[in-house]
GROMACS .gro file of C-alpha atoms in nm:
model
  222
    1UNK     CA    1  -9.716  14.292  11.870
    2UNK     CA    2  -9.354  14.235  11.806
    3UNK     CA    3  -9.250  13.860  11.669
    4UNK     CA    4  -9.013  13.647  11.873
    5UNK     CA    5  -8.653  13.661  11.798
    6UNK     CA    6  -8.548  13.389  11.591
    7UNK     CA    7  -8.277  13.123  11.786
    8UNK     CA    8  -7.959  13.104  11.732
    9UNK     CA    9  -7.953  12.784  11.600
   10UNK     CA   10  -8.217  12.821  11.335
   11UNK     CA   11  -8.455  12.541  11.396
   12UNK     CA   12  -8.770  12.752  11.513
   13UNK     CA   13  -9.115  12.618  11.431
   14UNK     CA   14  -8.918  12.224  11.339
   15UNK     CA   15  -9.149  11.902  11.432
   16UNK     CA   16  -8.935  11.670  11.672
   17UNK     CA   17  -8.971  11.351  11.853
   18UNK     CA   18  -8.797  11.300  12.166
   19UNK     CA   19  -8.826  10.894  12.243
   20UNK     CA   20  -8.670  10.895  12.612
   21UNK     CA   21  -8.708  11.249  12.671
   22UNK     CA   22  -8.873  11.295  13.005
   23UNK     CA   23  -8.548  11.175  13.228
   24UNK     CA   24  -8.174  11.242  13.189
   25UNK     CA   25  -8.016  11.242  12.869
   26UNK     CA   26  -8.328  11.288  12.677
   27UNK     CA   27  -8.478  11.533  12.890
   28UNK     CA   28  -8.185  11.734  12.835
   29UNK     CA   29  -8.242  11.704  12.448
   30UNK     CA   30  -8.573  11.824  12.455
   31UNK     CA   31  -8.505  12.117  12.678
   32UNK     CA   32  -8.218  12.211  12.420
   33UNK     CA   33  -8.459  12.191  12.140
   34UNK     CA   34  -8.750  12.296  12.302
   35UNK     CA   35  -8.529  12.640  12.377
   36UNK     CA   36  -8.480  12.663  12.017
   37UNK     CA   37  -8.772  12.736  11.953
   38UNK     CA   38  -8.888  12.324  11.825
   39UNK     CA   39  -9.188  12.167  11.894
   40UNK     CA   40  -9.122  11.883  12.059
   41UNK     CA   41  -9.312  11.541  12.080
   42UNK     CA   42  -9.227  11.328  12.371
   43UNK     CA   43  -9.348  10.947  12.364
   44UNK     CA   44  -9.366  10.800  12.695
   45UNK     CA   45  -9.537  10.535  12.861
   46UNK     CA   46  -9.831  10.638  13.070
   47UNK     CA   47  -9.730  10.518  13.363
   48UNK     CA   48  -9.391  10.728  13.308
   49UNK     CA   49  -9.306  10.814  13.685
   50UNK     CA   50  -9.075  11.109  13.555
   51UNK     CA   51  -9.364  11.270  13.307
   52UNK     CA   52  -9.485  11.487  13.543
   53UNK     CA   53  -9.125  11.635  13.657
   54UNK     CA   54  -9.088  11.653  13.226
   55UNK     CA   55  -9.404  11.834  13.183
   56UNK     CA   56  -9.279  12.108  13.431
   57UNK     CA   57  -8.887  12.139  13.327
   58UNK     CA   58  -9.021  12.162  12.963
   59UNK     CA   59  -9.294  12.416  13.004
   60UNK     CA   60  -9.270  12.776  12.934
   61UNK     CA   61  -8.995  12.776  12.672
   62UNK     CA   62  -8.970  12.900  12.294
   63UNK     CA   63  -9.087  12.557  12.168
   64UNK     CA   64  -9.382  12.425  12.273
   65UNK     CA   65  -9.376  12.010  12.360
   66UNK     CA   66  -9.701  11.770  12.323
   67UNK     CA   67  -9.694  11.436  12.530
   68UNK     CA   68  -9.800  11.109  12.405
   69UNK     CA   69  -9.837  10.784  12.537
   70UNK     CA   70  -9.617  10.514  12.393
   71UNK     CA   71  -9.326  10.233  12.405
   72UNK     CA   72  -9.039  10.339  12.184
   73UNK     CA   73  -8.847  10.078  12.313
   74UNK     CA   74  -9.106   9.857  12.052
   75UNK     CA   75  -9.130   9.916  11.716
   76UNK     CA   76  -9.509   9.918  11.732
   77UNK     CA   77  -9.482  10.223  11.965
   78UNK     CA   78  -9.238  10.411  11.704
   79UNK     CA   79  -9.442  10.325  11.399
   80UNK     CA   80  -9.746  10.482  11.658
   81UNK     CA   81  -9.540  10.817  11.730
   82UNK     CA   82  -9.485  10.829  11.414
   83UNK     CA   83  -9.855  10.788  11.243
   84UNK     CA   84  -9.962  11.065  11.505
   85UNK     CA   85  -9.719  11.319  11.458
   86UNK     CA   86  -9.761  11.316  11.118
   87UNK     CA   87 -10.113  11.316  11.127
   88UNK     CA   88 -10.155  11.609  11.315
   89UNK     CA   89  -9.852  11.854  11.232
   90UNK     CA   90  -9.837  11.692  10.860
   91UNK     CA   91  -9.468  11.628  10.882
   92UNK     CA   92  -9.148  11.485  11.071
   93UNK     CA   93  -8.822  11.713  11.071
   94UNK     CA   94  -8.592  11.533  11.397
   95UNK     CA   95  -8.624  11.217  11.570
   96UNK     CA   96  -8.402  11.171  11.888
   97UNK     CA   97  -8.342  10.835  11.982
   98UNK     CA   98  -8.197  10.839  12.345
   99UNK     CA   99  -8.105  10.484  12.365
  100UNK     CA  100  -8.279  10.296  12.720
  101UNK     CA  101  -8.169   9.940  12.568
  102UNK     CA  102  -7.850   9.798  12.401
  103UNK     CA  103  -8.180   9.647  12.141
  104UNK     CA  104  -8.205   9.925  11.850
  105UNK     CA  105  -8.411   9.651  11.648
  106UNK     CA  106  -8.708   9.829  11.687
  107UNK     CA  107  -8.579  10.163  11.502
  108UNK     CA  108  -8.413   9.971  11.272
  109UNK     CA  109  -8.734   9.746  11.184
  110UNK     CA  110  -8.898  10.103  11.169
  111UNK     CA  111  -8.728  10.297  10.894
  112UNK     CA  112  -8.962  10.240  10.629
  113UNK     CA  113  -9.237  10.435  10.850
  114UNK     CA  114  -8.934  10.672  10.936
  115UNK     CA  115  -8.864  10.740  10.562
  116UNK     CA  116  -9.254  10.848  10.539
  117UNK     CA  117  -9.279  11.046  10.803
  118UNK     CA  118  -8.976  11.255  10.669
  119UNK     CA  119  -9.158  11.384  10.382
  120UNK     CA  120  -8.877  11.636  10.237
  121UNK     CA  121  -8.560  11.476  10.420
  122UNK     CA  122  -8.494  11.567  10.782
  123UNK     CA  123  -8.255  11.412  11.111
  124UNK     CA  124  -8.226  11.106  11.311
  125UNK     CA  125  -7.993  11.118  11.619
  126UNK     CA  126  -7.911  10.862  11.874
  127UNK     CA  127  -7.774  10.931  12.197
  128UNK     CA  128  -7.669  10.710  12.471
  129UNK     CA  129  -7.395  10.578  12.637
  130UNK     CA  130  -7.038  10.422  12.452
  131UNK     CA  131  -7.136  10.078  12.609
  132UNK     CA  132  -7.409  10.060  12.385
  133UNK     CA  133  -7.360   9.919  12.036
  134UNK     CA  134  -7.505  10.218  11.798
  135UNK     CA  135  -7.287  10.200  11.534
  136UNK     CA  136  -7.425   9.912  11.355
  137UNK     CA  137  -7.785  10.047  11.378
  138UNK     CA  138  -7.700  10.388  11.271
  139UNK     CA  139  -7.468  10.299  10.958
  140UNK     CA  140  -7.772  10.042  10.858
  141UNK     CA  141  -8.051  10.362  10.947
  142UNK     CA  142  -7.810  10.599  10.736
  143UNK     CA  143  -7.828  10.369  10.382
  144UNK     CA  144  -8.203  10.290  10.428
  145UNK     CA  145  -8.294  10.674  10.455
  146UNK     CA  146  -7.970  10.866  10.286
  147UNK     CA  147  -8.221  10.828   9.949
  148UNK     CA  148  -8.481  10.995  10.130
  149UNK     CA  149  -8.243  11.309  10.209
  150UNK     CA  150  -8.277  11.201  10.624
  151UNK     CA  151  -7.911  11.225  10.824
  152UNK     CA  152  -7.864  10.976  11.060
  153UNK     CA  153  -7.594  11.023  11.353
  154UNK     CA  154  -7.505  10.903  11.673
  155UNK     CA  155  -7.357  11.100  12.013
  156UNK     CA  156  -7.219  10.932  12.265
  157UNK     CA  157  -7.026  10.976  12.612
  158UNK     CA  158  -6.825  10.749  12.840
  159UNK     CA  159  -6.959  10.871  13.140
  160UNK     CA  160  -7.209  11.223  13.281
  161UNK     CA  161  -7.151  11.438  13.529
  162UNK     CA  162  -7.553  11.433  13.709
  163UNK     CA  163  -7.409  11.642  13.993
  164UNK     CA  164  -7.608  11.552  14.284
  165UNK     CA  165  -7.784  11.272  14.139
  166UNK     CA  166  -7.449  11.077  14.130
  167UNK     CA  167  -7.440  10.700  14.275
  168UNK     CA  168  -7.061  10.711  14.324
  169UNK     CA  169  -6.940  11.097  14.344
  170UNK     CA  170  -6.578  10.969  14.441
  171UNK     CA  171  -6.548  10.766  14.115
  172UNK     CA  172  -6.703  11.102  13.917
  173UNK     CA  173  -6.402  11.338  14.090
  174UNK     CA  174  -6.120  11.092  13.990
  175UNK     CA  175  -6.209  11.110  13.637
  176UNK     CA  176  -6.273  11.453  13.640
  177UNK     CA  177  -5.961  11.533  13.748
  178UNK     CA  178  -5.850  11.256  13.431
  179UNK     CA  179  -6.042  11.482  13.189
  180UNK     CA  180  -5.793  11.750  13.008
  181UNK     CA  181  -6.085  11.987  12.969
  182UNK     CA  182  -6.116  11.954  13.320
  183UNK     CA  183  -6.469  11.813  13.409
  184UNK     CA  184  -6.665  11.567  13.297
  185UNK     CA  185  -6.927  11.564  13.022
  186UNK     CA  186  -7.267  11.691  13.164
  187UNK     CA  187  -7.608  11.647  13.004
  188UNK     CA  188  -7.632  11.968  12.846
  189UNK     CA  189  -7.298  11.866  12.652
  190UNK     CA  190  -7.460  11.571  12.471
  191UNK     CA  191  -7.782  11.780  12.413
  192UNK     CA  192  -7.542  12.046  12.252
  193UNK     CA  193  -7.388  11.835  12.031
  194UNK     CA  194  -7.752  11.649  11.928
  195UNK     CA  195  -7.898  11.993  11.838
  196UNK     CA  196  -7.625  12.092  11.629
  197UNK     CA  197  -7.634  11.799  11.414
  198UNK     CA  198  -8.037  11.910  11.375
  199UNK     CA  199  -7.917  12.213  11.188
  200UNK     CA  200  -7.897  12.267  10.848
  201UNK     CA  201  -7.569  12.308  10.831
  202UNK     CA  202  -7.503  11.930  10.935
  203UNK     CA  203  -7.708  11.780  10.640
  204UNK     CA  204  -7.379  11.617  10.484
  205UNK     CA  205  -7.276  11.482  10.812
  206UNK     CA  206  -7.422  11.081  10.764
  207UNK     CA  207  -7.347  10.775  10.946
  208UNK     CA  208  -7.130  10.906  11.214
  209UNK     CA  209  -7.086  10.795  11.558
  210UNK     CA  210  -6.941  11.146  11.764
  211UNK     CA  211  -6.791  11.079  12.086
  212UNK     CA  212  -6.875  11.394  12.308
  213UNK     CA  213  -6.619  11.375  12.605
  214UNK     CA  214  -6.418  11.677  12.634
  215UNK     CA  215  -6.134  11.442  12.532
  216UNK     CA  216  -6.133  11.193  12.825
  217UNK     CA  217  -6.075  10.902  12.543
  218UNK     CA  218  -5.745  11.093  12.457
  219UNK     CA  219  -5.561  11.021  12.806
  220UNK     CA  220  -5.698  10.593  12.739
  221UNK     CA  221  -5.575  10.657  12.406
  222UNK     CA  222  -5.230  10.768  12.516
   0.00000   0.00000   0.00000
C-alpha cells in the first residue's frame, strides 16, 4: 500500500486547535490545515448551530478533525481544550485563535496552560478582523511563551469577500474595484496566510500583527 504524499506545506501529522473553526474565518482555517494533512481539534459549544455544516465541509480531507464541546470565548473552556488535547494526542503544535470578541482576556489569562501544552515549542495565531484590538494581546502572548520556543502572530483583514453570503454586495463591489489587486480579500486568503505562519520556516517570525488585504490599506494610506 503506497503512503500518502506528503503536503506541500510540511505540517502533516501536526496537533491543532481551531477555537472558532466551524463558521467563516475559522472554518476556513481548519479546512486549510485540515488539507495539509493536520489534525485538527475544533472546540465548539454544543449547541453550535454551524457544527453540523463543519463536520461535513471538514470531512474527507488529508487531516483528520475531532470535535469537542467547549467556550473558548472563556478561559475555563481554553484551559479545557487544552487539558484534552493533550491528554489524548500527548502534545499541542498550533492553536488558532479566530477572534468572536474584541475580549482576548481569556487567552491571555491562559498562557501558562498554553506554555504546557506546547511541550517542545509550537504556534499561536489570531485571526480576526482590523477592528479588533489584537495587538496588545499578541505582543503580551509572544513574551510569556517566546521562552517556551511558541510563535505568536496575528492576521488580520479590513473587510472579506463571503460571495453570496454578503449583507451589502454594493458596498463589497465599490471596494473591490478600490483594491489594486483587484478583489477583495476572501476567506481562503486569511487561512493562507495563518497556515504559513504554522510552518517551520516562520519560527523567527514573533509578535507580529500581518495585515492580509491585497493592499487595500495602500490606496487609505495614499
Amino acid at each position: 500500500m503506497l503512503e500518502p504524499a506528503p503536503t506541500r506545506l510540511g505540517l502533516d501529522g501536526k496537533i491543532a486547535i481551531v477555537a472558532g473553526g466551524t463558521r467563516g474565518l475559522g472554518l476556513a482555517v481548519a479546512t486549510k490545515l485540515c488539507d495539509n494533512g493536520v489534525h485538527v481539534v475544533v472546540p465548539c459549544p454544543a449547541e453550535d448551530p454551524d457544527a453540523e455544516r463543519a463536520q461535513i465541509v471538514l470531512g474527507g480531507r488529508p487531516g483528520p478533525v475531532t470535535f469537542l464541546a467547549a467556550d473558548t470565548t472563556r478561559e475555563t473552556g481554553i484551559r479545557t481544550v487544552l487539558a484534552e488535547v493533550t491528554q489524548a494526542w500527548e502534545r499541542l503544535d498550533l492553536y488558532v485563535h479566530l477572534v468572536t470578541s474584541p475580549d482576548l482576556g481569556p487567552l491571555v489569562g491562559a498562557a501558562d496552560g498554553l506554555a504546557k501544552a506546547f511541550d517542545g515549542g509550537g504556534r499561536v495565531v489570531v485571526a480576526g478582523y482590523t477592528v479588533t484590538p489584537v495587538a496588545h494581546a499578541v505582543r503580551e502572548l509572544a513574551l510569556n511563551l517566546a521562552q517556551h520556543r511558541v510563535a505568536v502572530n496575528a492576521v488580520v483583514t479590513p473587510v472579506v469577500d463571503h460571495g453570496s453570503m454578503n449583507t451589502d454586495p454594493e458596498l463589497m463591489a465599490r471596494l473591490a474595484i478600490r483594491c489594486p489587486s483587484g478583489r477583495l480579500t476572501v476567506p481562503d486568503d486569511v487561512a493562507d496566510a495563518v497556515a504559513l505562519l504554522c510552518t517551520d520556516e516562520a519560527a523567527w517570525i514573533q509578535g507580529e500583527v500581518i495585515t492580509v488585504d491585497g493592499g487595500l490599506g495602500l490606496r487609505r494610506a495614499g
